């Protein structure tokens, strides 16, 4: 029985230069990062525990927060292989890739930033299905 819960990530910044959420990926059964389709269930070997990506606002600025929401079942997430850093979810902002580890009990934490590292992330994660996770972005 699945236990999918709506999980929302809010991206904020005080930088004058706007940032942008450029893609969201999950770590797949074939041991690779795979882009998530927006508004659709994932297919085949993608992580079946993270579904229905919705990005109502991809722009992050002083005037507007970036928003990403997904449906997550942490138990299913943890039955699929994860990256060597234990991350299952990747959210990219301006090419800086925030890796997120989703624990089977619903807790979340960052495992680091990969990619071009032009953005620094300060994360305050809620639990899956709980409070909105707030991620403050700063240009590095």
Coordinates of C-alpha atoms in Angstrom, one line a residue:
X1 CA 0.0 0.0 0.0
X2 CA 1.4 3.3 -1.0
X3 CA 1.6 6.4 1.2
X4 CA 2.2 9.3 -1.2
X5 CA 2.2 12.7 0.5
X6 CA 2.3 16.2 -1.2
X7 CA 5.8 17.7 -0.4
X8 CA 6.6 21.3 -1.2
X9 CA 10.0 23.0 -1.5
X10 CA 10.1 26.8 -1.5
X11 CA 13.2 28.5 -2.9
X12 CA 14.0 32.0 -1.6
X13 CA 16.8 34.5 -2.3
X14 CA 17.9 38.0 -1.3
X15 CA 20.1 38.3 -4.3
X16 CA 19.4 41.1 -6.8
X17 CA 20.0 38.8 -9.7
X18 CA 17.1 36.4 -10.2
X19 CA 17.8 32.6 -10.2
X20 CA 15.8 29.8 -11.9
X21 CA 14.9 26.2 -11.2
X22 CA 16.2 24.5 -14.3
X23 CA 15.3 20.9 -13.7
X24 CA 14.2 18.2 -11.2
X25 CA 15.6 14.7 -11.4
X26 CA 15.3 11.4 -9.5
X27 CA 17.9 8.7 -9.1
X28 CA 16.7 5.7 -11.2
X29 CA 16.9 2.0 -10.9
X30 CA 19.5 2.0 -13.7
X31 CA 21.8 4.0 -11.4
X32 CA 21.5 7.3 -13.3
X33 CA 19.8 10.7 -12.8
X34 CA 16.6 11.0 -14.8
X35 CA 14.6 14.2 -15.4
X36 CA 11.1 14.0 -14.0
X37 CA 8.2 14.7 -16.3
X38 CA 6.0 17.6 -15.0
X39 CA 2.4 16.7 -14.1
X40 CA 2.7 13.0 -15.1
X41 CA 3.5 9.8 -13.3
X42 CA 7.1 8.6 -13.7
X43 CA 7.7 5.8 -16.1
X44 CA 9.7 2.5 -16.1
X45 CA 12.9 2.5 -14.1
X46 CA 12.5 6.0 -12.7
X47 CA 12.1 6.2 -8.9
X48 CA 8.4 5.2 -8.5
X49 CA 8.4 6.8 -5.0
X50 CA 8.6 10.4 -6.3
X51 CA 5.7 11.3 -8.6
X52 CA 3.7 14.2 -10.1
X53 CA 6.2 17.0 -10.3
X54 CA 4.6 20.5 -10.3
X55 CA 6.6 23.7 -10.7
X56 CA 4.1 26.6 -10.3
X57 CA 7.0 29.1 -10.3
X58 CA 10.5 28.3 -11.5
X59 CA 11.8 31.9 -11.0
X60 CA 13.5 32.8 -7.7
X61 CA 13.9 36.5 -6.9
X62 CA 13.4 39.0 -4.1
X63 CA 9.8 39.5 -5.4
X64 CA 8.8 35.8 -5.9
X65 CA 9.7 32.4 -4.4
X66 CA 10.4 29.4 -6.6
X67 CA 8.1 26.5 -5.8
X68 CA 8.5 22.8 -6.5
X69 CA 6.0 20.2 -5.3
X70 CA 6.1 16.4 -5.7
X71 CA 4.2 13.4 -4.3
X72 CA 6.6 11.3 -2.2
X73 CA 6.2 7.8 -0.7
X74 CA 9.4 7.5 1.4
X75 CA 9.2 3.8 1.7
X76 CA 9.0 3.3 -2.0
X77 CA 11.9 5.8 -2.5
X78 CA 14.1 3.7 -0.3
X79 CA 13.4 0.5 -2.2
X80 CA 15.0 2.0 -5.3
X81 CA 18.8 2.5 -5.7
X82 CA 20.1 5.9 -4.7
X83 CA 23.2 7.9 -5.7
X84 CA 26.5 7.2 -3.9
X85 CA 25.8 10.1 -1.6
X86 CA 22.4 8.5 -0.7
X87 CA 20.4 11.2 -2.6
X88 CA 17.2 10.3 -4.5
X89 CA 16.1 13.7 -5.5
X90 CA 18.0 16.5 -7.4
X91 CA 16.7 20.0 -7.9
X92 CA 18.9 22.2 -10.1
X93 CA 19.1 26.0 -9.7
X94 CA 21.2 27.8 -12.4
X95 CA 23.1 24.5 -12.9
X96 CA 23.9 24.0 -9.2
X97 CA 22.4 20.6 -8.2
X98 CA 21.0 20.3 -4.7
X99 CA 21.0 16.6 -3.8
X100 CA 18.3 15.5 -1.3
X101 CA 18.3 12.3 0.7
X102 CA 14.8 11.1 1.6
X103 CA 14.7 8.8 4.7
X104 CA 12.2 5.9 5.0
X105 CA 10.7 7.7 8.0
X106 CA 10.0 10.8 5.9
X107 CA 12.9 12.9 7.1
X108 CA 15.0 14.8 4.5
X109 CA 18.5 16.2 4.4
X110 CA 20.8 17.6 1.8
X111 CA 23.9 15.5 0.8
X112 CA 25.6 18.4 -0.9
X113 CA 25.7 20.6 -4.0
X114 CA 27.0 19.3 -7.3
X115 CA 27.3 20.7 -10.8
X116 CA 28.7 24.2 -11.3
X117 CA 28.3 25.3 -7.6
X118 CA 27.3 28.8 -8.6
X119 CA 24.5 28.7 -6.1
X120 CA 24.9 28.1 -2.3
X121 CA 21.9 26.4 -0.6
X122 CA 20.8 26.9 3.0
X123 CA 18.2 24.2 3.6
X124 CA 15.5 24.0 6.3
X125 CA 13.7 20.7 5.4
X126 CA 10.4 19.7 6.8
X127 CA 9.3 16.1 6.7
X128 CA 7.7 14.5 3.6
X129 CA 4.1 15.7 3.6
X130 CA 4.8 18.1 6.5
X131 CA 5.8 21.7 6.7
X132 CA 7.1 23.4 3.5
X133 CA 10.8 22.9 3.1
X134 CA 12.5 26.3 2.7
X135 CA 15.7 26.5 0.7
X136 CA 17.5 29.9 0.7
X137 CA 19.7 30.4 -2.4
X138 CA 22.7 32.7 -2.7
X139 CA 24.9 33.2 -5.7
X140 CA 28.3 31.9 -4.8

